[in-house]
Short mmCIF file of C-alpha atoms in Angstrom, two decimals:
data_model
loop_
_atom_site.label_atom_id
_atom_site.label_comp_id
_atom_site.label_asym_id
_atom_site.label_seq_id
_atom_site.Cartn_x
_atom_site.Cartn_y
_atom_site.Cartn_z
CA UNK A 178 31.68 2.36 10.67
CA UNK A 179 28.02 3.38 11.08
CA UNK A 180 26.29 6.68 11.44
CA UNK A 181 25.40 7.49 15.10
CA UNK A 182 21.80 7.20 16.15
CA UNK A 183 21.53 10.93 16.93
CA UNK A 184 20.05 14.04 15.36
CA UNK A 185 23.55 14.92 14.07
CA UNK A 186 23.71 11.35 12.59
CA UNK A 187 20.31 11.97 10.70
CA UNK A 188 21.83 15.15 9.21
CA UNK A 189 25.03 13.37 8.20
CA UNK A 190 23.22 10.39 6.77
CA UNK A 191 20.90 12.77 4.79
CA UNK A 192 23.65 14.85 3.30
CA UNK A 193 25.82 11.86 2.35
CA UNK A 194 22.97 9.79 0.84
CA UNK A 195 21.44 12.82 -1.06
CA UNK A 196 24.92 13.77 -2.56
CA UNK A 197 25.88 10.25 -3.38
CA UNK A 198 22.47 9.53 -5.06
CA UNK A 199 23.32 12.36 -7.48
CA UNK A 200 26.85 11.07 -8.11
CA UNK A 201 25.72 7.44 -8.74
CA UNK A 202 22.72 8.42 -10.89
CA UNK A 203 25.10 10.88 -12.86
CA UNK A 204 27.46 7.97 -13.27
CA UNK A 205 24.74 5.80 -14.57
CA UNK A 206 23.65 8.47 -17.10
CA UNK A 207 27.21 8.68 -18.23
CA UNK A 208 27.10 4.92 -19.00
CA UNK A 209 23.94 5.48 -20.90
CA UNK A 210 25.52 8.26 -22.87
CA UNK A 211 27.81 5.53 -24.27
CA UNK A 212 24.96 3.27 -25.39
CA UNK A 213 24.58 4.61 -28.95
CA UNK A 214 28.11 3.27 -29.61
CA UNK A 215 26.68 -0.32 -29.13
CA UNK A 216 24.98 0.21 -32.37
CA UNK A 217 28.38 -0.01 -34.08
CA UNK A 218 28.58 -3.69 -32.98
CA UNK A 219 25.70 -4.64 -35.25
CA UNK A 220 21.92 -4.60 -35.74
CA UNK A 221 19.37 -6.93 -34.25
CA UNK A 222 16.10 -7.51 -36.22
CA UNK A 223 13.04 -7.78 -34.13
CA UNK A 224 11.32 -10.12 -36.63
CA UNK A 225 14.26 -12.58 -36.51
CA UNK A 226 14.44 -12.52 -32.77
CA UNK A 227 10.62 -13.14 -32.54
CA UNK A 228 10.91 -15.99 -34.89
CA UNK A 229 13.96 -17.56 -33.25
CA UNK A 230 12.00 -20.15 -31.33
CA UNK B 588 -35.58 -23.20 30.66
CA UNK B 589 -36.27 -19.53 29.58
CA UNK B 590 -33.05 -18.60 31.50
CA UNK B 591 -31.14 -21.24 29.59
CA UNK B 592 -32.29 -20.02 26.29
CA UNK B 593 -31.38 -16.44 27.23
CA UNK B 594 -27.84 -17.52 28.41
CA UNK B 595 -27.37 -19.40 25.14
CA UNK B 596 -28.37 -16.41 23.05
CA UNK B 597 -26.15 -14.14 25.07
CA UNK B 598 -23.24 -16.66 24.66
CA UNK B 599 -23.91 -16.79 20.89
CA UNK B 600 -24.03 -12.88 20.82
CA UNK B 601 -20.71 -12.72 22.62
CA UNK B 602 -19.05 -14.85 20.04
CA UNK B 603 -20.11 -12.66 17.20
CA UNK B 604 -17.96 -9.78 15.93
CA UNK B 605 -20.57 -7.21 17.30
CA UNK B 606 -19.49 -7.79 20.79
CA UNK B 607 -15.85 -6.98 19.97
CA UNK B 608 -16.69 -3.96 17.77
CA UNK B 609 -15.29 -0.57 19.01
CA UNK B 610 -15.16 2.85 17.63
CA UNK B 611 -11.57 2.26 16.09
CA UNK B 612 -13.01 -0.53 13.87
CA UNK B 613 -15.78 1.69 12.69
CA UNK B 614 -13.31 4.56 11.97
CA UNK B 615 -11.11 2.16 9.93
CA UNK B 616 -14.02 0.73 8.13
CA UNK B 617 -14.83 4.31 7.07
CA UNK B 618 -11.13 4.83 5.98
CA UNK B 619 -11.41 1.62 3.83
CA UNK B 620 -14.75 2.72 2.32
CA UNK B 621 -13.03 6.06 1.42
CA UNK B 622 -10.22 4.21 -0.38
CA UNK B 623 -12.91 2.15 -2.31
CA UNK B 624 -14.78 5.34 -3.12
CA UNK B 625 -11.62 7.04 -4.53
CA UNK B 626 -10.99 3.95 -6.61
CA UNK B 627 -14.55 3.49 -7.87
CA UNK B 628 -15.73 7.06 -8.45
CA UNK B 629 -12.62 9.12 -8.71
CA UNK B 630 -10.58 6.34 -10.60
CA UNK B 631 -7.52 6.81 -8.36
CA UNK B 632 -5.37 3.77 -9.00
CA UNK B 633 -8.14 1.14 -8.68
CA UNK B 634 -5.62 -1.69 -8.99
CA UNK B 635 -4.18 -0.77 -5.66
CA UNK B 636 -6.92 0.95 -3.70
CA UNK B 637 -9.78 -1.56 -4.33
CA UNK B 638 -7.89 -4.38 -2.70
CA UNK B 639 -6.41 -2.22 0.06
CA UNK B 640 -9.78 -0.67 0.81
CA UNK B 641 -11.67 -4.02 0.80
CA UNK B 642 -9.24 -5.84 3.00
CA UNK B 643 -9.04 -2.80 5.42
CA UNK B 644 -12.90 -2.95 5.71
CA UNK B 645 -12.85 -6.80 6.28
CA UNK B 646 -9.89 -6.80 8.57
CA UNK B 647 -11.75 -4.32 10.89
CA UNK B 648 -14.84 -6.53 11.21
CA UNK B 649 -14.10 -8.22 14.45
CA UNK B 650 -14.30 -12.16 14.73
CA UNK B 651 -13.34 -13.08 11.15
CA UNK B 652 -9.83 -14.14 12.06
CA UNK B 653 -8.71 -13.51 8.47
CA UNK B 654 -5.50 -11.94 9.74
CA UNK B 655 -4.70 -14.81 12.11
CA UNK B 656 -2.90 -18.01 11.28
CA UNK B 657 -5.35 -20.00 9.08
CA UNK B 658 -6.76 -16.82 7.49
CA UNK B 659 -5.71 -15.99 3.94
CA UNK B 660 -4.88 -12.39 4.81
CA UNK B 661 -2.28 -13.74 7.25
CA UNK B 662 -0.53 -15.74 4.57
CA UNK B 663 -0.66 -12.84 2.12
CA UNK B 664 1.06 -10.64 4.71
CA UNK B 665 3.75 -13.37 5.29
CA UNK B 666 4.78 -12.88 1.58
CA UNK B 667 5.31 -9.23 2.40
CA UNK B 668 7.01 -9.86 5.73
CA UNK B 669 9.46 -12.50 4.28
CA UNK B 670 10.33 -10.17 1.45
CA UNK B 671 9.04 -12.49 -1.23
CA UNK B 672 6.59 -10.21 -2.77
CA UNK B 673 8.75 -7.10 -3.44
CA UNK B 674 11.31 -8.83 -5.72
CA UNK B 675 8.43 -10.56 -7.63
CA UNK B 676 6.80 -7.09 -8.15
CA UNK B 677 10.05 -5.92 -9.50
CA UNK B 678 10.31 -8.85 -11.90
CA UNK B 679 6.82 -7.91 -13.15
CA UNK B 680 7.55 -4.28 -13.36
CA UNK B 681 10.71 -4.92 -15.32
CA UNK B 682 8.84 -7.16 -17.79
CA UNK B 683 6.23 -4.33 -18.23
CA UNK B 684 8.60 -1.49 -18.69
CA UNK B 685 10.16 0.01 -21.62
CA UNK B 686 13.42 1.72 -20.44
CA UNK B 687 13.79 3.33 -23.83
CA UNK B 688 12.81 6.81 -22.72
CA UNK B 689 15.55 6.68 -20.04
CA UNK B 690 18.20 5.29 -22.43
CA UNK B 691 17.28 7.94 -25.04
CA UNK B 692 17.62 10.86 -22.76
CA UNK B 693 20.21 10.12 -20.04
CA UNK B 694 20.57 13.79 -19.07
CA UNK B 695 17.00 13.67 -17.41
CA UNK B 696 18.11 10.77 -15.13
CA UNK B 697 19.35 13.23 -12.71
CA UNK B 698 15.79 14.18 -11.93
CA UNK B 699 15.52 10.74 -10.36
CA UNK B 700 17.92 11.95 -7.75
CA UNK B 701 16.58 15.47 -7.38
CA UNK B 702 13.07 14.31 -6.65
CA UNK B 703 14.22 12.42 -3.51
CA UNK B 704 14.89 15.24 -1.26
CA UNK B 705 11.54 14.35 0.56
CA UNK B 706 13.17 11.17 1.80
CA UNK B 707 15.55 13.13 3.83
CA UNK B 708 13.12 15.79 5.04
CA UNK B 709 11.05 12.92 6.46
CA UNK B 710 14.12 11.21 7.83
CA UNK B 711 15.22 14.25 9.77
CA UNK B 712 11.63 14.99 10.85
CA UNK B 713 11.18 11.39 12.12
CA UNK B 714 14.45 11.61 14.15
CA UNK B 715 13.37 14.92 15.53
CA UNK B 716 10.06 13.21 16.73
CA UNK B 717 12.09 10.66 18.64
CA UNK B 718 12.25 7.69 16.22
CA UNK B 719 15.60 5.80 16.04
CA UNK B 720 17.66 6.37 13.08
CA UNK B 721 16.86 2.93 11.56
CA UNK B 722 13.13 3.76 12.02
CA UNK B 723 13.57 7.22 10.59
CA UNK B 724 15.36 5.79 7.55
CA UNK B 725 12.36 3.44 6.96
CA UNK B 726 9.94 6.29 7.34
CA UNK B 727 12.03 8.45 4.98
CA UNK B 728 12.04 5.87 2.20
CA UNK B 729 8.21 6.38 1.87
CA UNK B 730 9.36 9.46 0.04
CA UNK B 731 10.89 7.25 -2.64
CA UNK B 732 7.34 6.50 -3.76
CA UNK B 733 8.25 2.90 -4.58
CA UNK B 734 6.15 0.43 -2.68
CA UNK B 735 8.32 -2.70 -2.97
CA UNK B 736 11.51 -0.69 -2.13
CA UNK B 737 9.73 0.83 0.91
CA UNK B 738 8.82 -2.67 2.07
CA UNK B 739 12.29 -4.09 1.43
CA UNK B 740 14.12 -1.29 3.31
CA UNK B 741 11.53 -1.37 6.18
CA UNK B 742 12.02 -5.02 6.63
CA UNK B 743 15.78 -4.44 6.95
CA UNK B 744 15.68 -1.36 9.19
CA UNK B 745 12.44 -1.46 11.21
CA UNK B 746 10.17 -4.40 10.51
CA UNK B 747 7.83 -3.53 13.35
CA UNK B 748 6.73 -0.44 11.27
CA UNK B 749 5.88 -2.35 8.17
CA UNK B 750 2.10 -1.95 8.28
CA UNK B 751 2.26 1.88 8.76
CA UNK B 752 4.92 2.34 6.15
CA UNK B 753 3.36 -0.01 3.65
CA UNK B 754 0.00 1.60 4.03
CA UNK B 755 1.48 5.17 3.87
CA UNK B 756 3.57 4.36 0.72
CA UNK B 757 0.88 2.59 -1.26
CA UNK B 758 -1.90 4.95 -0.21
CA UNK B 759 0.11 8.12 -1.17
CA UNK B 760 1.26 6.42 -4.45
CA UNK B 761 -2.34 5.88 -5.34
CA UNK B 762 -3.24 9.29 -4.27
CA UNK B 763 -0.52 11.04 -6.31
CA UNK B 764 -3.01 12.45 -8.71
CA UNK B 765 -4.37 14.39 -5.76
CA UNK B 766 -1.22 15.26 -3.97
CA UNK B 767 1.16 16.31 -6.79
CA UNK B 768 -0.75 18.72 -9.02
CA UNK B 769 -1.22 21.63 -6.56
CA UNK B 770 2.47 21.56 -5.70
CA UNK B 771 3.45 21.34 -9.48
CA UNK B 772 1.10 24.19 -10.37
CA UNK B 773 2.38 26.26 -7.31
CA UNK B 774 6.01 26.06 -8.43
CA UNK B 775 5.58 26.53 -12.17
CA UNK B 776 4.23 29.29 -14.34
CA UNK B 777 1.66 28.67 -17.14
CA UNK B 778 4.30 29.45 -19.70
CA UNK B 779 6.68 26.83 -18.12
CA UNK B 780 3.92 24.20 -18.15
CA UNK B 781 3.33 24.85 -21.86
CA UNK B 782 7.03 24.04 -22.88
CA UNK B 783 6.92 21.46 -25.72
CA UNK B 784 9.95 19.12 -25.42
CA UNK B 785 11.90 17.67 -28.40
CA UNK B 786 11.23 14.04 -28.94
CA UNK B 787 14.18 11.74 -27.87
CA UNK B 788 16.13 9.59 -30.36
CA UNK B 789 14.88 6.10 -31.07
CA UNK B 790 16.64 3.40 -29.01
CA UNK B 791 17.81 0.17 -30.86
CA UNK B 792 16.91 -3.35 -29.78
CA UNK B 793 20.66 -4.05 -28.94
CA UNK B 794 20.70 -1.12 -26.58
CA UNK B 795 17.52 -2.27 -24.97
CA UNK B 796 18.94 -5.83 -24.52
CA UNK B 797 22.28 -4.59 -23.18
CA UNK B 798 20.61 -2.21 -20.67
CA UNK B 799 19.35 -4.85 -18.05
CA UNK B 800 22.83 -6.57 -18.04
CA UNK B 801 24.73 -3.41 -17.64
CA UNK B 802 22.41 -2.01 -14.93
CA UNK B 803 22.36 -5.35 -13.04
CA UNK B 804 26.10 -5.46 -12.94
CA UNK B 805 26.52 -1.77 -11.85
CA UNK B 806 23.80 -2.13 -9.18
CA UNK B 807 25.28 -5.39 -7.79
CA UNK B 808 28.81 -3.78 -7.76
CA UNK B 809 27.80 -0.47 -6.16
CA UNK B 810 24.71 -1.18 -4.14
CA UNK B 811 24.67 -4.76 -2.94
CA UNK B 812 22.12 -4.07 -0.22
CA UNK B 813 19.38 -3.43 -2.81
CA UNK B 814 20.65 -5.74 -5.45
CA UNK B 815 17.93 -8.39 -4.87
CA UNK B 816 15.31 -5.98 -6.05
CA UNK B 817 17.09 -4.26 -9.00
CA UNK B 818 18.39 -7.56 -10.20
CA UNK B 819 14.83 -8.92 -10.47
CA UNK B 820 13.73 -5.69 -12.23
CA UNK B 821 16.50 -6.14 -14.81
CA UNK B 822 15.63 -9.86 -15.17
CA UNK B 823 12.09 -9.05 -16.01
CA UNK B 824 13.21 -6.36 -18.48
CA UNK B 825 15.66 -8.74 -20.13
CA UNK B 826 12.92 -11.27 -20.66
CA UNK B 827 10.88 -8.53 -22.27
CA UNK B 828 13.55 -7.03 -24.52
CA UNK B 829 15.10 -10.26 -26.01
CA UNK B 830 11.71 -10.99 -27.60
CA UNK B 831 12.56 -14.65 -27.75
CA UNK B 832 10.75 -15.66 -24.61
CA UNK B 833 7.57 -13.67 -24.93
CA UNK B 834 5.56 -16.30 -22.91
CA UNK B 835 7.86 -15.79 -20.01
CA UNK B 836 7.76 -11.96 -20.26
CA UNK B 837 4.05 -11.98 -20.72
CA UNK B 838 3.60 -14.20 -17.68
CA UNK B 839 5.81 -11.94 -15.54
CA UNK B 840 4.05 -8.87 -16.69
CA UNK B 841 0.45 -10.05 -16.58
CA UNK B 842 -0.45 -13.21 -14.76
CA UNK B 843 2.26 -13.15 -12.10
CA UNK B 844 1.87 -9.41 -11.71
CA UNK B 845 -1.91 -9.68 -11.28
CA UNK B 846 -1.53 -12.48 -8.59
CA UNK B 847 1.09 -10.48 -6.81
CA UNK B 848 -0.94 -7.37 -6.97
CA UNK B 849 -3.98 -9.02 -5.42
CA UNK B 850 -1.78 -10.53 -2.60
CA UNK B 851 0.03 -7.35 -2.00
CA UNK B 852 -2.96 -5.13 -1.79
CA UNK B 853 -4.82 -7.61 0.36
CA UNK B 854 -1.70 -7.88 2.61
CA UNK B 855 -1.36 -4.18 2.99
CA UNK B 856 -4.96 -3.45 3.63
CA UNK B 857 -5.30 -6.28 6.17
CA UNK B 858 -2.60 -4.55 8.29
CA UNK B 859 -4.88 -1.66 8.86
CA UNK B 860 -6.48 -3.19 11.94
CA UNK B 861 -7.68 -0.49 14.37
CA UNK B 862 -5.98 -1.92 17.51
CA UNK B 863 -2.57 -2.01 15.77
CA UNK B 864 -3.00 1.02 13.53
CA UNK B 865 -4.73 3.68 15.65
CA UNK B 866 -1.81 5.12 17.62
CA UNK B 867 0.20 8.34 17.62
CA UNK B 868 3.20 6.70 15.83
CA UNK B 869 0.86 5.83 12.79
CA UNK B 870 -0.32 9.39 12.73
CA UNK B 871 3.31 10.68 12.78
CA UNK B 872 4.30 8.27 10.04
CA UNK B 873 1.27 9.22 7.93
CA UNK B 874 2.06 12.87 8.19
CA UNK B 875 5.80 12.33 7.65
CA UNK B 876 4.98 10.17 4.61
CA UNK B 877 2.88 12.95 3.20
CA UNK B 878 5.63 15.55 3.81
CA UNK B 879 8.09 13.18 2.10
CA UNK B 880 5.92 13.02 -1.09
CA UNK B 881 5.30 16.74 -1.11
CA UNK B 882 9.10 17.41 -0.54
CA UNK B 883 10.11 15.07 -3.26
CA UNK B 884 7.58 16.44 -5.75
CA UNK B 885 8.61 19.95 -4.99
CA UNK B 886 12.52 19.20 -5.22
CA UNK B 887 11.84 17.27 -8.57
CA UNK B 888 10.02 20.27 -10.09
CA UNK B 889 12.67 22.67 -8.76
CA UNK B 890 15.32 20.36 -10.21
CA UNK B 891 13.59 20.27 -13.59
CA UNK B 892 13.32 24.09 -13.43
CA UNK B 893 17.00 24.37 -13.01
CA UNK B 894 17.51 22.01 -15.89
CA UNK B 895 15.21 24.11 -17.97
CA UNK B 896 17.15 27.25 -17.11
CA UNK B 897 20.47 25.62 -17.95
CA UNK B 898 19.10 24.15 -21.17
CA UNK B 899 17.76 27.46 -22.34
CA UNK B 900 14.08 26.63 -22.01
CA UNK B 901 14.07 22.99 -23.38
CA UNK B 902 12.80 21.02 -20.33
CA UNK B 903 9.13 21.25 -19.11
CA UNK B 904 9.46 21.56 -15.29
CA UNK B 905 6.37 19.39 -14.88
CA UNK B 906 8.50 16.33 -15.70
CA UNK B 907 10.55 16.82 -12.64
CA UNK B 908 7.84 15.52 -10.34
CA UNK B 909 7.89 12.23 -12.10
CA UNK B 910 11.37 11.65 -10.71
CA UNK B 911 9.87 10.58 -7.38
CA UNK B 912 9.31 7.06 -8.90
CA UNK B 913 5.96 5.41 -8.61
CA UNK B 914 6.03 4.12 -12.20
CA UNK B 915 3.96 5.03 -14.15
CA UNK B 916 1.72 6.99 -11.85
CA UNK B 917 3.92 10.03 -11.48
CA UNK B 918 4.64 10.18 -15.24
CA UNK B 919 0.97 10.17 -15.88
CA UNK B 920 0.35 13.01 -13.41
CA UNK B 921 3.03 15.19 -15.22
CA UNK B 922 1.30 14.40 -18.52
CA UNK B 923 -2.18 15.15 -17.31
CA UNK B 924 -1.13 18.46 -15.63
CA UNK B 925 0.71 19.41 -19.02
CA UNK B 926 -2.53 18.57 -20.97
CA UNK B 927 -4.58 20.93 -18.89
CA UNK B 928 -2.31 23.88 -19.91
CA UNK B 929 -1.73 22.68 -23.51
CA UNK B 930 -3.96 19.88 -24.97
CA UNK B 931 -1.39 19.14 -27.67
CA UNK B 932 1.59 18.81 -25.33
CA UNK B 933 2.20 15.15 -24.77
CA UNK B 934 4.71 14.87 -21.87
CA UNK B 935 4.20 11.14 -20.97
CA UNK B 936 7.34 9.80 -22.75
CA UNK B 937 9.39 12.77 -21.51
CA UNK B 938 8.26 12.17 -17.96
CA UNK B 939 9.04 8.38 -18.17
CA UNK B 940 12.67 9.03 -18.28
CA UNK B 941 12.89 10.71 -14.84
CA UNK B 942 10.18 8.45 -13.67
CA UNK B 943 12.28 5.28 -14.43
CA UNK B 944 15.33 6.96 -13.05
CA UNK B 945 13.34 7.53 -9.85
CA UNK B 946 13.33 3.80 -9.42
CA UNK B 947 16.98 3.72 -9.46
CA UNK B 948 17.14 6.84 -7.34
CA UNK B 949 15.05 5.24 -4.60
CA UNK B 950 17.08 2.01 -4.80
CA UNK B 951 20.32 4.13 -4.51
CA UNK B 952 18.98 6.06 -1.60
CA UNK B 953 17.90 2.91 0.19
CA UNK B 954 21.12 1.13 -0.54
CA UNK B 955 23.25 3.94 0.78
CA UNK B 956 20.94 4.22 3.87
CA UNK B 957 21.24 0.49 4.63
CA UNK B 958 25.01 0.57 4.16
CA UNK B 959 25.37 3.76 6.43
CA UNK B 960 23.12 2.53 9.05
CA UNK B 961 25.01 -0.78 9.03
CA UNK B 962 22.45 -3.25 7.84
CA UNK B 963 23.36 -6.13 5.54
#
């Protein structure tokens, strides 16, 4: 189903898109809030990575 | 014999560009010269404006055929038209970008959505002016202030409007140091502009390496229409952050990016031919694009003001305008406007968070738009 090519369609598209953008960005930020927990898996040394090839 | 000589001279004159020159060419040559002036003397994004301005001037000198098959400008434009250049730019941008500021302060990511109201103001405005919904969507995405994404979405929704939209997007991105500050100052008080933000936490290598993988998976899952761009952005970033393949990361961030920048600016500028460009639709798109940038800047600042109020005065509202994307131009504008108020307030890293989130915000808006309008 697609949005109708009318003025009303433009309003509907804008409202849905703007609202969903907030929801998805908020969801991404929630994922990023979990990133510090990755550090419990271990530590990567920059020098060792650079010298790895 | 004299008559023959005269007829040869007349015939030669008719083959020069002078015979085909009209006021539209002269007007567009002046436009190109203004872009070069802004780059050279005002230092407004010379990497973009010099190429655009130069090729705009040359494209409007009749007779050169640079924009016809066989001319190099024509093939440069094909790279844009076939959507080869936008993903390559994203690869380079990913390899150049440290997403640390965004990972360190995820709460500021929401500004990447707040600063995109301009997209929808322009979309509704374009529809009201009689554009189709697909055309209006492509015009609206100018407000995402993300050149490659604007090109990508336009090629899906309204390829015939690519010259106008690409020119508007890149010109306004380059002119952000002129467009944004008055709006930012209008919507904030001197006290707000002086707010010093707390430095974010340091982000580990493991987090930075995991980031491109997680984001690529999320975007491919949630927003398949824009996955080609974001996937390349994340590929470039992965090459940068693993540290193991520094030659690849360096090539993507420097040599490849430079070649693509030259190609892109030449392609965009060469579309500014007077006969195609000087019409009422172009004027409408240029004005709507400006409205989109102004609307996005304003909504970003207002969003940051709300965050500042909610957080008890911890967020400088100037960083909100950076959520419009256009990395790192918009973040630099936030930083410079902040410095004018307080020379010891360095907002650049704080503004980079919303600025990088703005790239995702534009991709999300574009992806949803493509899905709702029914384009695959």
